[in-house]
Amino acid sequence: MHFYRQMLRIRLFEEQVNQLYTSAKMPGLAHLYIGQEAVAVGVCEALRRDDYITSTHRGHGHCLAKGASVDRMFAELLGKAPGYCRGKGGSMHIADQETGNLGANAIVGGSAALATGAALSAKMRGSKQVAVCFFGEGALGQGVLYEAMNMASLWKLPILYVCENNQYNEYTHYRETTAGDLKARAEAFGIKTESIDGQDVGLVYTTTLPLVERSRQGKGPAFLICDTYRFHGHHVGDINRSYYRSKKEEGEWKSKRDPLKLLAAKLVRLKVADEKLLSEIEKEIKREIEEGAQFALNAPYPDPSEVDQHVYA
């Protein structure tokens, strides 16, 4: 039930983000995580609060799954002072040190070295912390990922690389850009690798947990490929996607592979919940989301005097 709540919170948060964008209340773009919720929740639930994560341009789900609050998340997206980065990071650069979130990153593969460095720090300090690096399959074309994995394997660093294969590098299917076997790329470094259905939150959790504990015990890095799908476009402005993927394909994923629907059906089948309870939970979380968005809309912008504080170039 906790997994369901977390996934639903991410789904409704992202739907509200889309409304803020389409109603011209949010500056800039956002990359919605709808459809991929099981990956963030399944992985982050296997972590301690002080374990690290690094995120991507499609990072709202990771932030929320690791413990971020919806009101401060909305505030950051709207450029408001109560936001996690005082409104200066926006959608693609949210960080929350208190929950171990070292930050989202707008550069594809850009956080691979950051997460690996955090893992090196944890090993040197003997803290038993683990770092998780989230990235999309498009990052498999970035050299920095392989440089980082090479060092992580050599030094047996406590890190889990999580590849969220949502099938598309922006507007191109990954098979047109990524040669060979995805698993083999990590296995070539001697890294333990698993490939799973990323729409099954229970499977994601039960696969992640032993990989994390293995790293925590000093046995080195792991690589997890989660097959998933983004239900919306590459970003909120990507409305008509028919020129690079079919409506039939989208419809099949939404009707047969929606991680929320799959989990809800399982909860009902196991008699853990019924439709009435699920409906009540949805109403409860909708109120939380609406209140969080309103908080952000009413919040002040940062004072102009702090424009050069906590930033660097």
mmCIF file of C-alpha atoms in Angstrom, residues 24-196:
data_model
loop_
_atom_site.group_PDB
_atom_site.id
_atom_site.type_symbol
_atom_site.label_atom_id
_atom_site.label_comp_id
_atom_site.label_asym_id
_atom_site.label_seq_id
_atom_site.Cartn_x
_atom_site.Cartn_y
_atom_site.Cartn_z
ATOM 1 C CA ALA A 24 1.211 29.333 -18.330
ATOM 2 C CA LYS A 25 1.895 29.398 -14.584
ATOM 3 C CA MET A 26 5.190 27.526 -14.731
ATOM 4 C CA PRO A 27 8.283 28.958 -16.436
ATOM 5 C CA GLY A 28 10.327 26.725 -18.706
ATOM 6 C CA LEU A 29 9.706 23.079 -19.573
ATOM 7 C CA ALA A 30 9.340 19.891 -17.559
ATOM 8 C CA HIS A 31 9.937 16.269 -18.507
ATOM 9 C CA LEU A 32 7.132 14.185 -17.029
ATOM 10 C CA TYR A 33 7.826 10.877 -15.278
ATOM 11 C CA ILE A 34 4.333 9.460 -15.839
ATOM 12 C CA GLY A 35 4.539 5.762 -16.705
ATOM 13 C CA GLN A 36 7.887 5.160 -14.997
ATOM 14 C CA GLU A 37 6.790 5.487 -11.347
ATOM 15 C CA ALA A 38 7.550 1.871 -10.414
ATOM 16 C CA VAL A 39 11.269 2.335 -11.052
ATOM 17 C CA ALA A 40 11.784 5.318 -8.749
ATOM 18 C CA VAL A 41 9.642 3.879 -5.967
ATOM 19 C CA GLY A 42 10.948 0.313 -6.213
ATOM 20 C CA VAL A 43 14.574 1.463 -6.131
ATOM 21 C CA CYS A 44 14.293 4.209 -3.501
ATOM 22 C CA GLU A 45 12.326 2.009 -1.095
ATOM 23 C CA ALA A 46 15.354 -0.302 -0.998
ATOM 24 C CA LEU A 47 17.565 2.563 0.252
ATOM 25 C CA ARG A 48 18.315 4.133 3.613
ATOM 26 C CA ARG A 49 17.477 7.803 4.080
ATOM 27 C CA ASP A 50 21.176 8.702 4.092
ATOM 28 C CA ASP A 51 21.939 6.747 0.904
ATOM 29 C CA TYR A 52 22.623 8.942 -2.099
ATOM 30 C CA ILE A 53 20.823 9.305 -5.407
ATOM 31 C CA THR A 54 21.556 11.368 -8.477
ATOM 32 C CA SER A 55 18.781 12.095 -10.926
ATOM 33 C CA THR A 56 18.082 13.213 -14.494
ATOM 34 C CA HIS A 57 16.189 15.864 -16.446
ATOM 35 C CA ARG A 58 13.149 13.567 -15.893
ATOM 36 C CA GLY A 59 13.726 13.594 -12.166
ATOM 37 C CA HIS A 60 10.601 14.603 -10.229
ATOM 38 C CA GLY A 61 9.765 10.953 -9.523
ATOM 39 C CA HIS A 62 13.187 10.216 -8.077
ATOM 40 C CA CYS A 63 13.021 13.290 -5.816
ATOM 41 C CA LEU A 64 9.588 12.404 -4.447
ATOM 42 C CA ALA A 65 10.422 8.724 -4.030
ATOM 43 C CA LYS A 66 13.512 9.636 -1.999
ATOM 44 C CA GLY A 67 11.449 11.793 0.362
ATOM 45 C CA ALA A 68 10.982 15.281 -1.081
ATOM 46 C CA SER A 69 7.759 17.113 -0.164
ATOM 47 C CA VAL A 70 5.329 18.167 -2.873
ATOM 48 C CA ASP A 71 4.970 21.780 -1.660
ATOM 49 C CA ARG A 72 8.700 22.547 -1.837
ATOM 50 C CA MET A 73 8.933 20.677 -5.152
ATOM 51 C CA PHE A 74 6.210 22.848 -6.675
ATOM 52 C CA ALA A 75 7.876 25.939 -5.225
ATOM 53 C CA GLU A 76 11.124 25.039 -6.974
ATOM 54 C CA LEU A 77 9.368 24.480 -10.292
ATOM 55 C CA LEU A 78 7.731 27.891 -10.023
ATOM 56 C CA GLY A 79 10.975 29.652 -9.093
ATOM 57 C CA LYS A 80 9.821 30.479 -5.571
ATOM 58 C CA ALA A 81 11.944 31.053 -2.455
ATOM 59 C CA PRO A 82 10.699 28.022 -0.422
ATOM 60 C CA GLY A 83 11.866 25.678 -3.197
ATOM 61 C CA TYR A 84 14.637 23.184 -2.531
ATOM 62 C CA CYS A 85 17.131 25.359 -4.409
ATOM 63 C CA ARG A 86 15.516 28.702 -3.527
ATOM 64 C CA GLY A 87 13.790 28.631 -6.916
ATOM 65 C CA LYS A 88 17.095 28.800 -8.796
ATOM 66 C CA GLY A 89 17.278 25.186 -9.962
ATOM 67 C CA GLY A 90 13.872 24.678 -11.493
ATOM 68 C CA SER A 91 12.574 21.385 -12.820
ATOM 69 C CA MET A 92 15.882 19.892 -13.929
ATOM 70 C CA HIS A 93 18.163 20.797 -11.010
ATOM 71 C CA ILE A 94 16.288 19.896 -7.829
ATOM 72 C CA ALA A 95 18.496 18.683 -4.970
ATOM 73 C CA ASP A 96 17.669 17.776 -1.372
ATOM 74 C CA GLN A 97 20.703 17.023 0.765
ATOM 75 C CA GLU A 98 18.592 16.013 3.778
ATOM 76 C CA THR A 99 17.206 12.991 1.955
ATOM 77 C CA GLY A 100 20.444 12.112 0.166
ATOM 78 C CA ASN A 101 19.319 13.560 -3.162
ATOM 79 C CA LEU A 102 22.489 15.047 -4.678
ATOM 80 C CA GLY A 103 20.545 16.566 -7.519
ATOM 81 C CA ALA A 104 18.922 16.199 -10.875
ATOM 82 C CA ASN A 105 20.998 16.963 -13.947
ATOM 83 C CA ALA A 106 19.967 18.375 -17.297
ATOM 84 C CA ILE A 107 22.966 16.817 -19.069
ATOM 85 C CA VAL A 108 22.385 13.291 -20.365
ATOM 86 C CA GLY A 109 24.634 11.038 -18.297
ATOM 87 C CA GLY A 110 25.820 14.114 -16.429
ATOM 88 C CA SER A 111 25.472 12.669 -12.944
ATOM 89 C CA ALA A 112 27.407 9.426 -13.523
ATOM 90 C CA ALA A 113 30.676 10.848 -12.201
ATOM 91 C CA LEU A 114 28.896 12.675 -9.354
ATOM 92 C CA ALA A 115 27.250 9.494 -8.088
ATOM 93 C CA THR A 116 30.460 7.520 -8.459
ATOM 94 C CA GLY A 117 32.332 10.195 -6.512
ATOM 95 C CA ALA A 118 29.713 9.994 -3.759
ATOM 96 C CA ALA A 119 30.226 6.224 -3.641
ATOM 97 C CA LEU A 120 33.994 6.725 -3.365
ATOM 98 C CA SER A 121 33.414 9.161 -0.498
ATOM 99 C CA ALA A 122 31.183 6.645 1.288
ATOM 100 C CA LYS A 123 33.804 3.930 0.933
ATOM 101 C CA MET A 124 36.639 6.164 2.158
ATOM 102 C CA ARG A 125 34.573 7.261 5.170
ATOM 103 C CA GLY A 126 33.381 3.733 5.932
ATOM 104 C CA SER A 127 29.817 5.026 6.233
ATOM 105 C CA LYS A 128 28.153 1.985 4.618
ATOM 106 C CA GLN A 129 26.172 4.370 2.406
ATOM 107 C CA VAL A 130 25.273 3.384 -1.143
ATOM 108 C CA ALA A 131 24.863 5.681 -4.136
ATOM 109 C CA VAL A 132 22.282 5.155 -6.883
ATOM 110 C CA CYS A 133 22.754 6.772 -10.277
ATOM 111 C CA PHE A 134 19.534 7.037 -12.312
ATOM 112 C CA PHE A 135 19.844 7.618 -16.055
ATOM 113 C CA GLY A 136 17.995 6.872 -19.272
ATOM 114 C CA GLU A 137 19.141 4.538 -22.020
ATOM 115 C CA GLY A 138 20.295 7.591 -23.994
ATOM 116 C CA ALA A 139 23.148 7.964 -21.497
ATOM 117 C CA LEU A 140 24.596 4.693 -22.807
ATOM 118 C CA GLY A 141 26.021 6.840 -25.603
ATOM 119 C CA GLN A 142 27.978 9.019 -23.182
ATOM 120 C CA GLY A 143 31.612 8.176 -22.488
ATOM 121 C CA VAL A 144 31.629 9.520 -18.944
ATOM 122 C CA LEU A 145 29.317 6.688 -17.871
ATOM 123 C CA TYR A 146 31.864 4.068 -18.922
ATOM 124 C CA GLU A 147 34.772 5.924 -17.362
ATOM 125 C CA ALA A 148 32.846 6.069 -14.084
ATOM 126 C CA MET A 149 31.782 2.404 -14.221
ATOM 127 C CA ASN A 150 35.343 1.349 -14.935
ATOM 128 C CA MET A 151 36.614 3.047 -11.788
ATOM 129 C CA ALA A 152 33.649 1.815 -9.728
ATOM 130 C CA SER A 153 34.461 -1.760 -10.705
ATOM 131 C CA LEU A 154 38.201 -1.406 -10.117
ATOM 132 C CA TRP A 155 37.698 0.137 -6.687
ATOM 133 C CA LYS A 156 34.617 -1.931 -5.726
ATOM 134 C CA LEU A 157 32.578 1.159 -4.990
ATOM 135 C CA PRO A 158 29.125 0.951 -3.358
ATOM 136 C CA ILE A 159 27.026 2.152 -6.279
ATOM 137 C CA LEU A 160 24.017 0.957 -8.266
ATOM 138 C CA TYR A 161 23.641 2.243 -11.822
ATOM 139 C CA VAL A 162 19.946 2.230 -12.770
ATOM 140 C CA CYS A 163 19.199 2.493 -16.477
ATOM 141 C CA GLU A 164 15.567 3.436 -17.085
ATOM 142 C CA ASN A 165 15.035 2.219 -20.626
ATOM 143 C CA ASN A 166 11.868 4.074 -21.611
ATOM 144 C CA GLN A 167 12.525 3.059 -25.234
ATOM 145 C CA TYR A 168 13.161 6.527 -26.689
ATOM 146 C CA ASN A 169 16.160 8.880 -26.779
ATOM 147 C CA GLU A 170 14.023 12.018 -27.019
ATOM 148 C CA TYR A 171 12.368 11.278 -30.409
ATOM 149 C CA THR A 172 14.380 8.249 -31.583
ATOM 150 C CA HIS A 173 13.945 4.606 -30.586
ATOM 151 C CA TYR A 174 16.991 3.395 -28.708
ATOM 152 C CA ARG A 175 17.561 0.545 -31.184
ATOM 153 C CA GLU A 176 18.493 3.192 -33.772
ATOM 154 C CA THR A 177 21.125 4.722 -31.519
ATOM 155 C CA THR A 178 22.447 1.996 -29.215
ATOM 156 C CA ALA A 179 24.298 -0.986 -30.681
ATOM 157 C CA GLY A 180 24.537 -4.435 -29.164
ATOM 158 C CA ASP A 181 23.345 -5.896 -25.884
ATOM 159 C CA LEU A 182 22.670 -3.314 -23.167
ATOM 160 C CA LYS A 183 23.550 -5.751 -20.379
ATOM 161 C CA ALA A 184 26.847 -6.648 -22.012
ATOM 162 C CA ARG A 185 28.081 -3.074 -21.704
ATOM 163 C CA ALA A 186 28.143 -3.225 -17.915
ATOM 164 C CA GLU A 187 29.117 -6.889 -17.774
ATOM 165 C CA ALA A 188 32.270 -6.048 -19.752
ATOM 166 C CA PHE A 189 33.494 -4.167 -16.659
ATOM 167 C CA GLY A 190 32.824 -7.166 -14.428
ATOM 168 C CA ILE A 191 29.790 -5.450 -12.926
ATOM 169 C CA LYS A 192 26.881 -7.570 -11.700
ATOM 170 C CA THR A 193 23.963 -6.810 -14.000
ATOM 171 C CA GLU A 194 20.220 -7.479 -13.962
ATOM 172 C CA SER A 195 17.539 -6.651 -16.548
ATOM 173 C CA ILE A 196 13.895 -6.580 -15.448
#
